[in-house]
Structure formats: structure tokens, C-alpha cells
Amino acid sequence: IDTSSKKIYISCASHVVFVVNNEEIKMIEGDIHSIGGMFSVIYHPEYSVHEVDIQDDTAIYMFSDGFQDQFGGENNQKFMLTRFQELLFSLRKYDMQTQLEKLKETFETWQGTNRQIDDILVMGIKLNN
């Protein structure tokens, strides 16, 4: 995060990051290479750097796949990435503590009586100009 130039530089490995700027949500796709493991010892992958302008109330969301892979809802389906993206975008006007509470509430409602199938990490960072 470069506050002097009002830029964010993001690299991802085998995952995505969401960036919310005002009324837009952008998905930044990571490179196919994971970090660590035997493959990275043999082959030294390079990772793309994505540049994003910081606007008023820019928010960055990094997360594991646990939330979107959870089974639940009326038809006992996975939550899925698109639904997760829509959820994060719908919460953009709330402060981060309220977003956390609403994420927890949404997850618990979705999960219902199903067991949690994976660990869950959702990290949001809000940058104010």
C-alpha cells in the first residue's frame, strides 16, 4: 500500500482478491503457481503485480476458500465465489466491524445444520483517503 501515490500493489498465488472502490468491485486473479512446496524448489515462479488506485473508502478483501465452499442454503449447495463477491459488495457501506458481524450471520444462516467443512479466513482492510 503506497499512500503517497495512492496505489495498492497486489500479488496473488492460486487465489483471488476483491477490491471495492466506491460503487465497483474488482476481482484480481492470482497466478496459477502456489507458494512453497516441491514445485517452487524446482521452478522459481514469478508473480504478477496488479496496481489499483486508492479511492475514497477503498476496501481490500483477502480470504480462504472456506466460506464459498460451505454447503447450505435451501438446496444444500456450495455458497460459491459469485455469491460471496455479491455479499461483500452489498456490505461495502458498513464499517468493518458491522461487515464482520453480517458475514458471520450470513455464514451461520447458510450453513444451517451442516457441519463446517473447512477453516474460514476473511480479512478486510478499508483505506480512507
PDB file of N, CA, C and O in Angstrom, residues 17-82:
ATOM      1  N   VAL A  17      -8.406 -11.875  -5.045  1.00  0.00           N
ATOM      2  CA  VAL A  17      -8.599 -10.814  -4.059  1.00  0.00           C
ATOM      3  C   VAL A  17      -9.678  -9.909  -4.626  1.00  0.00           C
ATOM      4  O   VAL A  17      -9.718  -9.661  -5.839  1.00  0.00           O
ATOM      5  N   PHE A  18     -10.555  -9.402  -3.766  1.00  0.00           N
ATOM      6  CA  PHE A  18     -11.554  -8.429  -4.206  1.00  0.00           C
ATOM      7  C   PHE A  18     -11.154  -7.048  -3.709  1.00  0.00           C
ATOM      8  O   PHE A  18     -10.725  -6.889  -2.567  1.00  0.00           O
ATOM      9  N   VAL A  19     -11.307  -6.059  -4.586  1.00  0.00           N
ATOM     10  CA  VAL A  19     -11.062  -4.670  -4.229  1.00  0.00           C
ATOM     11  C   VAL A  19     -12.338  -3.898  -4.521  1.00  0.00           C
ATOM     12  O   VAL A  19     -12.856  -3.940  -5.639  1.00  0.00           O
ATOM     13  N   VAL A  20     -12.848  -3.208  -3.499  1.00  0.00           N
ATOM     14  CA  VAL A  20     -14.043  -2.384  -3.665  1.00  0.00           C
ATOM     15  C   VAL A  20     -13.603  -0.930  -3.680  1.00  0.00           C
ATOM     16  O   VAL A  20     -12.953  -0.461  -2.745  1.00  0.00           O
ATOM     17  N   ASN A  21     -13.943  -0.236  -4.757  1.00  0.00           N
ATOM     18  CA  ASN A  21     -13.717   1.207  -4.889  1.00  0.00           C
ATOM     19  C   ASN A  21     -15.061   1.842  -5.175  1.00  0.00           C
ATOM     20  O   ASN A  21     -15.623   1.644  -6.256  1.00  0.00           O
ATOM     21  N   ASN A  22     -15.572   2.571  -4.199  1.00  0.00           N
ATOM     22  CA  ASN A  22     -16.854   3.250  -4.331  1.00  0.00           C
ATOM     23  C   ASN A  22     -17.949   2.276  -4.773  1.00  0.00           C
ATOM     24  O   ASN A  22     -18.323   1.392  -4.044  1.00  0.00           O
ATOM     25  N   GLU A  23     -18.423   2.401  -5.980  1.00  0.00           N
ATOM     26  CA  GLU A  23     -19.541   1.573  -6.452  1.00  0.00           C
ATOM     27  C   GLU A  23     -19.104   0.478  -7.404  1.00  0.00           C
ATOM     28  O   GLU A  23     -19.878   0.041  -8.261  1.00  0.00           O
ATOM     29  N   GLU A  24     -17.872   0.011  -7.251  1.00  0.00           N
ATOM     30  CA  GLU A  24     -17.359  -1.033  -8.139  1.00  0.00           C
ATOM     31  C   GLU A  24     -16.575  -2.053  -7.314  1.00  0.00           C
ATOM     32  O   GLU A  24     -15.860  -1.699  -6.384  1.00  0.00           O
ATOM     33  N   ILE A  25     -16.736  -3.320  -7.674  1.00  0.00           N
ATOM     34  CA  ILE A  25     -15.917  -4.368  -7.064  1.00  0.00           C
ATOM     35  C   ILE A  25     -15.117  -5.032  -8.179  1.00  0.00           C
ATOM     36  O   ILE A  25     -15.656  -5.345  -9.246  1.00  0.00           O
ATOM     37  N   LYS A  26     -13.836  -5.171  -7.934  1.00  0.00           N
ATOM     38  CA  LYS A  26     -12.939  -5.740  -8.939  1.00  0.00           C
ATOM     39  C   LYS A  26     -12.331  -7.015  -8.372  1.00  0.00           C
ATOM     40  O   LYS A  26     -11.889  -7.041  -7.225  1.00  0.00           O
ATOM     41  N   MET A  27     -12.318  -8.064  -9.183  1.00  0.00           N
ATOM     42  CA  MET A  27     -11.679  -9.303  -8.784  1.00  0.00           C
ATOM     43  C   MET A  27     -10.293  -9.351  -9.410  1.00  0.00           C
ATOM     44  O   MET A  27     -10.150  -9.225 -10.630  1.00  0.00           O
ATOM     45  N   ILE A  28      -9.289  -9.515  -8.570  1.00  0.00           N
ATOM     46  CA  ILE A  28      -7.921  -9.654  -9.040  1.00  0.00           C
ATOM     47  C   ILE A  28      -7.576 -11.129  -8.942  1.00  0.00           C
ATOM     48  O   ILE A  28      -7.621 -11.715  -7.864  1.00  0.00           O
ATOM     49  N   GLU A  29      -7.285 -11.712 -10.084  1.00  0.00           N
ATOM     50  CA  GLU A  29      -6.990 -13.140 -10.133  1.00  0.00           C
ATOM     51  C   GLU A  29      -5.505 -13.385  -9.925  1.00  0.00           C
ATOM     52  O   GLU A  29      -4.666 -12.701 -10.497  1.00  0.00           O
ATOM     53  N   GLY A  30      -5.222 -14.370  -9.101  1.00  0.00           N
ATOM     54  CA  GLY A  30      -3.844 -14.728  -8.813  1.00  0.00           C
ATOM     55  C   GLY A  30      -3.239 -15.585  -9.900  1.00  0.00           C
ATOM     56  O   GLY A  30      -3.926 -16.116 -10.764  1.00  0.00           O
ATOM     57  N   ASP A  31      -1.940 -15.692  -9.824  1.00  0.00           N
ATOM     58  CA  ASP A  31      -1.216 -16.557 -10.757  1.00  0.00           C
ATOM     59  C   ASP A  31      -1.466 -18.016 -10.403  1.00  0.00           C
ATOM     60  O   ASP A  31      -1.804 -18.343  -9.265  1.00  0.00           O
ATOM     61  N   ILE A  32      -1.272 -18.893 -11.355  1.00  0.00           N
ATOM     62  CA  ILE A  32      -1.570 -20.311 -11.183  1.00  0.00           C
ATOM     63  C   ILE A  32      -0.615 -21.000 -10.211  1.00  0.00           C
ATOM     64  O   ILE A  32      -0.923 -22.029  -9.639  1.00  0.00           O
ATOM     65  N   HIS A  33       0.541 -20.421  -9.989  1.00  0.00           N
ATOM     66  CA  HIS A  33       1.559 -21.042  -9.141  1.00  0.00           C
ATOM     67  C   HIS A  33       1.246 -20.831  -7.656  1.00  0.00           C
ATOM     68  O   HIS A  33       0.966 -19.724  -7.234  1.00  0.00           O
ATOM     69  N   SER A  34       1.345 -21.900  -6.883  1.00  0.00           N
ATOM     70  CA  SER A  34       1.194 -21.759  -5.441  1.00  0.00           C
ATOM     71  C   SER A  34       2.536 -21.337  -4.852  1.00  0.00           C
ATOM     72  O   SER A  34       3.564 -21.337  -5.524  1.00  0.00           O
ATOM     73  N   ILE A  35       2.531 -20.996  -3.580  1.00  0.00           N
ATOM     74  CA  ILE A  35       3.753 -20.626  -2.881  1.00  0.00           C
ATOM     75  C   ILE A  35       4.213 -21.823  -2.067  1.00  0.00           C
ATOM     76  O   ILE A  35       3.424 -22.442  -1.353  1.00  0.00           O
ATOM     77  N   GLY A  36       5.480 -22.151  -2.171  1.00  0.00           N
ATOM     78  CA  GLY A  36       6.027 -23.263  -1.403  1.00  0.00           C
ATOM     79  C   GLY A  36       5.837 -24.593  -2.108  1.00  0.00           C
ATOM     80  O   GLY A  36       5.375 -24.677  -3.240  1.00  0.00           O
ATOM     81  N   GLY A  37       6.228 -25.651  -1.409  1.00  0.00           N
ATOM     82  CA  GLY A  37       6.097 -26.990  -1.958  1.00  0.00           C
ATOM     83  C   GLY A  37       7.261 -27.347  -2.873  1.00  0.00           C
ATOM     84  O   GLY A  37       8.133 -26.529  -3.170  1.00  0.00           O
ATOM     85  N   MET A  38       7.283 -28.569  -3.308  1.00  0.00           N
ATOM     86  CA  MET A  38       8.367 -29.098  -4.129  1.00  0.00           C
ATOM     87  C   MET A  38       8.497 -28.373  -5.467  1.00  0.00           C
ATOM     88  O   MET A  38       9.596 -28.124  -5.945  1.00  0.00           O
ATOM     89  N   PHE A  39       7.353 -27.999  -6.048  1.00  0.00           N
ATOM     90  CA  PHE A  39       7.359 -27.346  -7.354  1.00  0.00           C
ATOM     91  C   PHE A  39       8.156 -26.042  -7.318  1.00  0.00           C
ATOM     92  O   PHE A  39       8.912 -25.744  -8.228  1.00  0.00           O
ATOM     93  N   SER A  40       8.008 -25.266  -6.236  1.00  0.00           N
ATOM     94  CA  SER A  40       8.689 -23.975  -6.168  1.00  0.00           C
ATOM     95  C   SER A  40      10.192 -24.117  -5.956  1.00  0.00           C
ATOM     96  O   SER A  40      10.943 -23.184  -6.208  1.00  0.00           O
ATOM     97  N   VAL A  41      10.643 -25.283  -5.477  1.00  0.00           N
ATOM     98  CA  VAL A  41      12.082 -25.529  -5.323  1.00  0.00           C
ATOM     99  C   VAL A  41      12.713 -25.772  -6.695  1.00  0.00           C
ATOM    100  O   VAL A  41      13.807 -25.290  -6.994  1.00  0.00           O
ATOM    101  N   ILE A  42      11.997 -26.498  -7.545  1.00  0.00           N
ATOM    102  CA  ILE A  42      12.494 -26.836  -8.884  1.00  0.00           C
ATOM    103  C   ILE A  42      12.336 -25.651  -9.838  1.00  0.00           C
ATOM    104  O   ILE A  42      13.222 -25.332 -10.611  1.00  0.00           O
ATOM    105  N   TYR A  43      11.186 -25.030  -9.768  1.00  0.00           N
ATOM    106  CA  TYR A  43      10.849 -23.941 -10.677  1.00  0.00           C
ATOM    107  C   TYR A  43      10.578 -22.705  -9.827  1.00  0.00           C
ATOM    108  O   TYR A  43       9.782 -22.756  -8.913  1.00  0.00           O
ATOM    109  N   HIS A  44      11.223 -21.615 -10.112  1.00  0.00           N
ATOM    110  CA  HIS A  44      11.051 -20.386  -9.327  1.00  0.00           C
ATOM    111  C   HIS A  44      10.045 -19.471 -10.024  1.00  0.00           C
ATOM    112  O   HIS A  44      10.429 -18.666 -10.877  1.00  0.00           O
ATOM    113  N   PRO A  45       8.776 -19.612  -9.673  1.00  0.00           N
ATOM    114  CA  PRO A  45       7.743 -18.834 -10.377  1.00  0.00           C
ATOM    115  C   PRO A  45       7.842 -17.342 -10.065  1.00  0.00           C
ATOM    116  O   PRO A  45       8.288 -16.949  -8.992  1.00  0.00           O
ATOM    117  N   GLU A  46       7.424 -16.534 -11.016  1.00  0.00           N
ATOM    118  CA  GLU A  46       7.301 -15.100 -10.811  1.00  0.00           C
ATOM    119  C   GLU A  46       5.818 -14.778 -10.729  1.00  0.00           C
ATOM    120  O   GLU A  46       4.998 -15.403 -11.403  1.00  0.00           O
ATOM    121  N   TYR A  47       5.483 -13.820  -9.916  1.00  0.00           N
ATOM    122  CA  TYR A  47       4.088 -13.473  -9.688  1.00  0.00           C
ATOM    123  C   TYR A  47       3.783 -12.092 -10.251  1.00  0.00           C
ATOM    124  O   TYR A  47       4.579 -11.162 -10.134  1.00  0.00           O
ATOM    125  N   SER A  48       2.614 -11.971 -10.866  1.00  0.00           N
ATOM    126  CA  SER A  48       2.160 -10.702 -11.422  1.00  0.00           C
ATOM    127  C   SER A  48       1.881  -9.716 -10.294  1.00  0.00           C
ATOM    128  O   SER A  48       1.442 -10.100  -9.216  1.00  0.00           O
ATOM    129  N   VAL A  49       2.123  -8.455 -10.576  1.00  0.00           N
ATOM    130  CA  VAL A  49       1.801  -7.388  -9.629  1.00  0.00           C
ATOM    131  C   VAL A  49       0.684  -6.561 -10.256  1.00  0.00           C
ATOM    132  O   VAL A  49       0.821  -6.057 -11.365  1.00  0.00           O
ATOM    133  N   HIS A  50      -0.424  -6.455  -9.533  1.00  0.00           N
ATOM    134  CA  HIS A  50      -1.581  -5.695 -10.007  1.00  0.00           C
ATOM    135  C   HIS A  50      -1.610  -4.362  -9.278  1.00  0.00           C
ATOM    136  O   HIS A  50      -1.496  -4.313  -8.055  1.00  0.00           O
ATOM    137  N   GLU A  51      -1.777  -3.287 -10.035  1.00  0.00           N
ATOM    138  CA  GLU A  51      -1.799  -1.936  -9.480  1.00  0.00           C
ATOM    139  C   GLU A  51      -3.241  -1.438  -9.442  1.00  0.00           C
ATOM    140  O   GLU A  51      -3.953  -1.501 -10.440  1.00  0.00           O
ATOM    141  N   VAL A  52      -3.661  -0.947  -8.272  1.00  0.00           N
ATOM    142  CA  VAL A  52      -5.025  -0.460  -8.098  1.00  0.00           C
ATOM    143  C   VAL A  52      -4.951   0.929  -7.473  1.00  0.00           C
ATOM    144  O   VAL A  52      -4.201   1.151  -6.516  1.00  0.00           O
ATOM    145  N   ASP A  53      -5.731   1.874  -8.007  1.00  0.00           N
ATOM    146  CA  ASP A  53      -5.799   3.216  -7.435  1.00  0.00           C
ATOM    147  C   ASP A  53      -6.619   3.195  -6.148  1.00  0.00           C
ATOM    148  O   ASP A  53      -7.674   2.565  -6.087  1.00  0.00           O
ATOM    149  N   ILE A  54      -6.138   3.903  -5.148  1.00  0.00           N
ATOM    150  CA  ILE A  54      -6.892   4.052  -3.902  1.00  0.00           C
ATOM    151  C   ILE A  54      -7.848   5.215  -4.089  1.00  0.00           C
ATOM    152  O   ILE A  54      -7.448   6.324  -4.422  1.00  0.00           O
ATOM    153  N   GLN A  55      -9.131   4.941  -3.883  1.00  0.00           N
ATOM    154  CA  GLN A  55     -10.154   5.977  -3.945  1.00  0.00           C
ATOM    155  C   GLN A  55     -10.752   6.122  -2.553  1.00  0.00           C
ATOM    156  O   GLN A  55     -10.272   5.517  -1.599  1.00  0.00           O
ATOM    157  N   ASP A  56     -11.807   6.930  -2.413  1.00  0.00           N
ATOM    158  CA  ASP A  56     -12.454   7.079  -1.116  1.00  0.00           C
ATOM    159  C   ASP A  56     -12.982   5.729  -0.646  1.00  0.00           C
ATOM    160  O   ASP A  56     -13.681   5.038  -1.394  1.00  0.00           O
ATOM    161  N   ASP A  57     -12.634   5.359   0.567  1.00  0.00           N
ATOM    162  CA  ASP A  57     -13.112   4.125   1.189  1.00  0.00           C
ATOM    163  C   ASP A  57     -12.828   2.865   0.384  1.00  0.00           C
ATOM    164  O   ASP A  57     -13.661   1.972   0.280  1.00  0.00           O
ATOM    165  N   THR A  58     -11.660   2.777  -0.195  1.00  0.00           N
ATOM    166  CA  THR A  58     -11.240   1.552  -0.881  1.00  0.00           C
ATOM    167  C   THR A  58     -11.129   0.439   0.152  1.00  0.00           C
ATOM    168  O   THR A  58     -10.619   0.646   1.249  1.00  0.00           O
ATOM    169  N   ALA A  59     -11.605  -0.736  -0.194  1.00  0.00           N
ATOM    170  CA  ALA A  59     -11.503  -1.899   0.694  1.00  0.00           C
ATOM    171  C   ALA A  59     -10.910  -3.059  -0.079  1.00  0.00           C
ATOM    172  O   ALA A  59     -11.226  -3.269  -1.252  1.00  0.00           O
ATOM    173  N   ILE A  60     -10.038  -3.802   0.594  1.00  0.00           N
ATOM    174  CA  ILE A  60      -9.398  -4.987   0.025  1.00  0.00           C
ATOM    175  C   ILE A  60      -9.869  -6.184   0.835  1.00  0.00           C
ATOM    176  O   ILE A  60      -9.854  -6.143   2.075  1.00  0.00           O
ATOM    177  N   TYR A  61     -10.275  -7.254   0.145  1.00  0.00           N
ATOM    178  CA  TYR A  61     -10.716  -8.471   0.821  1.00  0.00           C
ATOM    179  C   TYR A  61      -9.884  -9.653   0.356  1.00  0.00           C
ATOM    180  O   TYR A  61      -9.849  -9.958  -0.824  1.00  0.00           O
ATOM    181  N   MET A  62      -9.222 -10.282   1.315  1.00  0.00           N
ATOM    182  CA  MET A  62      -8.448 -11.494   1.066  1.00  0.00           C
ATOM    183  C   MET A  62      -9.095 -12.602   1.894  1.00  0.00           C
ATOM    184  O   MET A  62      -9.555 -12.347   3.009  1.00  0.00           O
ATOM    185  N   PHE A  63      -9.112 -13.822   1.368  1.00  0.00           N
ATOM    186  CA  PHE A  63      -9.878 -14.866   2.038  1.00  0.00           C
ATOM    187  C   PHE A  63      -9.438 -16.243   1.586  1.00  0.00           C
ATOM    188  O   PHE A  63      -8.879 -16.414   0.511  1.00  0.00           O
ATOM    189  N   SER A  64      -9.706 -17.203   2.444  1.00  0.00           N
ATOM    190  CA  SER A  64      -9.507 -18.601   2.066  1.00  0.00           C
ATOM    191  C   SER A  64     -10.750 -19.067   1.309  1.00  0.00           C
ATOM    192  O   SER A  64     -11.711 -18.314   1.145  1.00  0.00           O
ATOM    193  N   ASP A  65     -10.770 -20.319   0.889  1.00  0.00           N
ATOM    194  CA  ASP A  65     -11.923 -20.819   0.130  1.00  0.00           C
ATOM    195  C   ASP A  65     -13.008 -21.414   1.031  1.00  0.00           C
ATOM    196  O   ASP A  65     -14.016 -21.918   0.542  1.00  0.00           O
ATOM    197  N   GLY A  66     -12.842 -21.338   2.338  1.00  0.00           N
ATOM    198  CA  GLY A  66     -13.774 -21.979   3.259  1.00  0.00           C
ATOM    199  C   GLY A  66     -15.197 -21.448   3.215  1.00  0.00           C
ATOM    200  O   GLY A  66     -16.153 -22.215   3.310  1.00  0.00           O
ATOM    201  N   PHE A  67     -15.358 -20.134   3.088  1.00  0.00           N
ATOM    202  CA  PHE A  67     -16.697 -19.533   3.086  1.00  0.00           C
ATOM    203  C   PHE A  67     -17.459 -19.985   1.844  1.00  0.00           C
ATOM    204  O   PHE A  67     -18.577 -20.510   1.940  1.00  0.00           O
ATOM    205  N   GLN A  68     -16.860 -19.808   0.678  1.00  0.00           N
ATOM    206  CA  GLN A  68     -17.584 -20.120  -0.562  1.00  0.00           C
ATOM    207  C   GLN A  68     -17.744 -21.613  -0.807  1.00  0.00           C
ATOM    208  O   GLN A  68     -18.612 -22.028  -1.572  1.00  0.00           O
ATOM    209  N   ASP A  69     -16.947 -22.446  -0.157  1.00  0.00           N
ATOM    210  CA  ASP A  69     -17.074 -23.899  -0.325  1.00  0.00           C
ATOM    211  C   ASP A  69     -18.073 -24.531   0.643  1.00  0.00           C
ATOM    212  O   ASP A  69     -18.347 -25.730   0.550  1.00  0.00           O
ATOM    213  N   GLN A  70     -18.628 -23.740   1.555  1.00  0.00           N
ATOM    214  CA  GLN A  70     -19.550 -24.287   2.552  1.00  0.00           C
ATOM    215  C   GLN A  70     -20.882 -24.685   1.922  1.00  0.00           C
ATOM    216  O   GLN A  70     -21.469 -23.922   1.168  1.00  0.00           O
ATOM    217  N   PHE A  71     -21.331 -25.877   2.247  1.00  0.00           N
ATOM    218  CA  PHE A  71     -22.640 -26.345   1.795  1.00  0.00           C
ATOM    219  C   PHE A  71     -23.730 -25.791   2.705  1.00  0.00           C
ATOM    220  O   PHE A  71     -23.546 -25.642   3.907  1.00  0.00           O
ATOM    221  N   GLY A  72     -24.889 -25.481   2.078  1.00  0.00           N
ATOM    222  CA  GLY A  72     -26.015 -24.976   2.852  1.00  0.00           C
ATOM    223  C   GLY A  72     -27.081 -24.410   1.947  1.00  0.00           C
ATOM    224  O   GLY A  72     -27.160 -24.736   0.761  1.00  0.00           O
ATOM    225  N   GLY A  73     -27.885 -23.537   2.504  1.00  0.00           N
ATOM    226  CA  GLY A  73     -28.980 -22.928   1.758  1.00  0.00           C
ATOM    227  C   GLY A  73     -30.107 -23.917   1.528  1.00  0.00           C
ATOM    228  O   GLY A  73     -30.081 -25.054   2.007  1.00  0.00           O
ATOM    229  N   GLU A  74     -31.114 -23.488   0.816  1.00  0.00           N
ATOM    230  CA  GLU A  74     -32.304 -24.311   0.574  1.00  0.00           C
ATOM    231  C   GLU A  74     -31.991 -25.622  -0.133  1.00  0.00           C
ATOM    232  O   GLU A  74     -32.602 -26.642   0.146  1.00  0.00           O
ATOM    233  N   ASN A  75     -31.041 -25.609  -1.069  1.00  0.00           N
ATOM    234  CA  ASN A  75     -30.759 -26.796  -1.874  1.00  0.00           C
ATOM    235  C   ASN A  75     -29.450 -27.489  -1.482  1.00  0.00           C
ATOM    236  O   ASN A  75     -28.938 -28.303  -2.244  1.00  0.00           O
ATOM    237  N   ASN A  76     -28.915 -27.132  -0.320  1.00  0.00           N
ATOM    238  CA  ASN A  76     -27.683 -27.729   0.189  1.00  0.00           C
ATOM    239  C   ASN A  76     -26.559 -27.674  -0.863  1.00  0.00           C
ATOM    240  O   ASN A  76     -25.919 -28.665  -1.180  1.00  0.00           O
ATOM    241  N   GLN A  77     -26.345 -26.459  -1.402  1.00  0.00           N
ATOM    242  CA  GLN A  77     -25.303 -26.227  -2.401  1.00  0.00           C
ATOM    243  C   GLN A  77     -24.148 -25.461  -1.755  1.00  0.00           C
ATOM    244  O   GLN A  77     -24.281 -24.933  -0.655  1.00  0.00           O
ATOM    245  N   LYS A  78     -23.039 -25.374  -2.487  1.00  0.00           N
ATOM    246  CA  LYS A  78     -21.943 -24.531  -2.031  1.00  0.00           C
ATOM    247  C   LYS A  78     -22.351 -23.062  -2.135  1.00  0.00           C
ATOM    248  O   LYS A  78     -23.129 -22.684  -3.012  1.00  0.00           O
ATOM    249  N   PHE A  79     -21.788 -22.228  -1.264  1.00  0.00           N
ATOM    250  CA  PHE A  79     -22.067 -20.791  -1.284  1.00  0.00           C
ATOM    251  C   PHE A  79     -21.574 -20.168  -2.594  1.00  0.00           C
ATOM    252  O   PHE A  79     -22.268 -19.343  -3.174  1.00  0.00           O
ATOM    253  N   MET A  80     -20.403 -20.552  -3.042  1.00  0.00           N
ATOM    254  CA  MET A  80     -19.788 -20.176  -4.318  1.00  0.00           C
ATOM    255  C   MET A  80     -19.197 -18.754  -4.302  1.00  0.00           C
ATOM    256  O   MET A  80     -19.618 -17.889  -3.555  1.00  0.00           O
ATOM    257  N   LEU A  81     -18.226 -18.555  -5.169  1.00  0.00           N
ATOM    258  CA  LEU A  81     -17.464 -17.312  -5.230  1.00  0.00           C
ATOM    259  C   LEU A  81     -18.321 -16.123  -5.677  1.00  0.00           C
ATOM    260  O   LEU A  81     -18.203 -15.029  -5.128  1.00  0.00           O
ATOM    261  N   THR A  82     -19.179 -16.316  -6.655  1.00  0.00           N
ATOM    262  CA  THR A  82     -20.009 -15.213  -7.148  1.00  0.00           C
ATOM    263  C   THR A  82     -20.921 -14.685  -6.049  1.00  0.00           C
ATOM    264  O   THR A  82     -21.057 -13.467  -5.875  1.00  0.00           O
TER     265      THR A  82
END
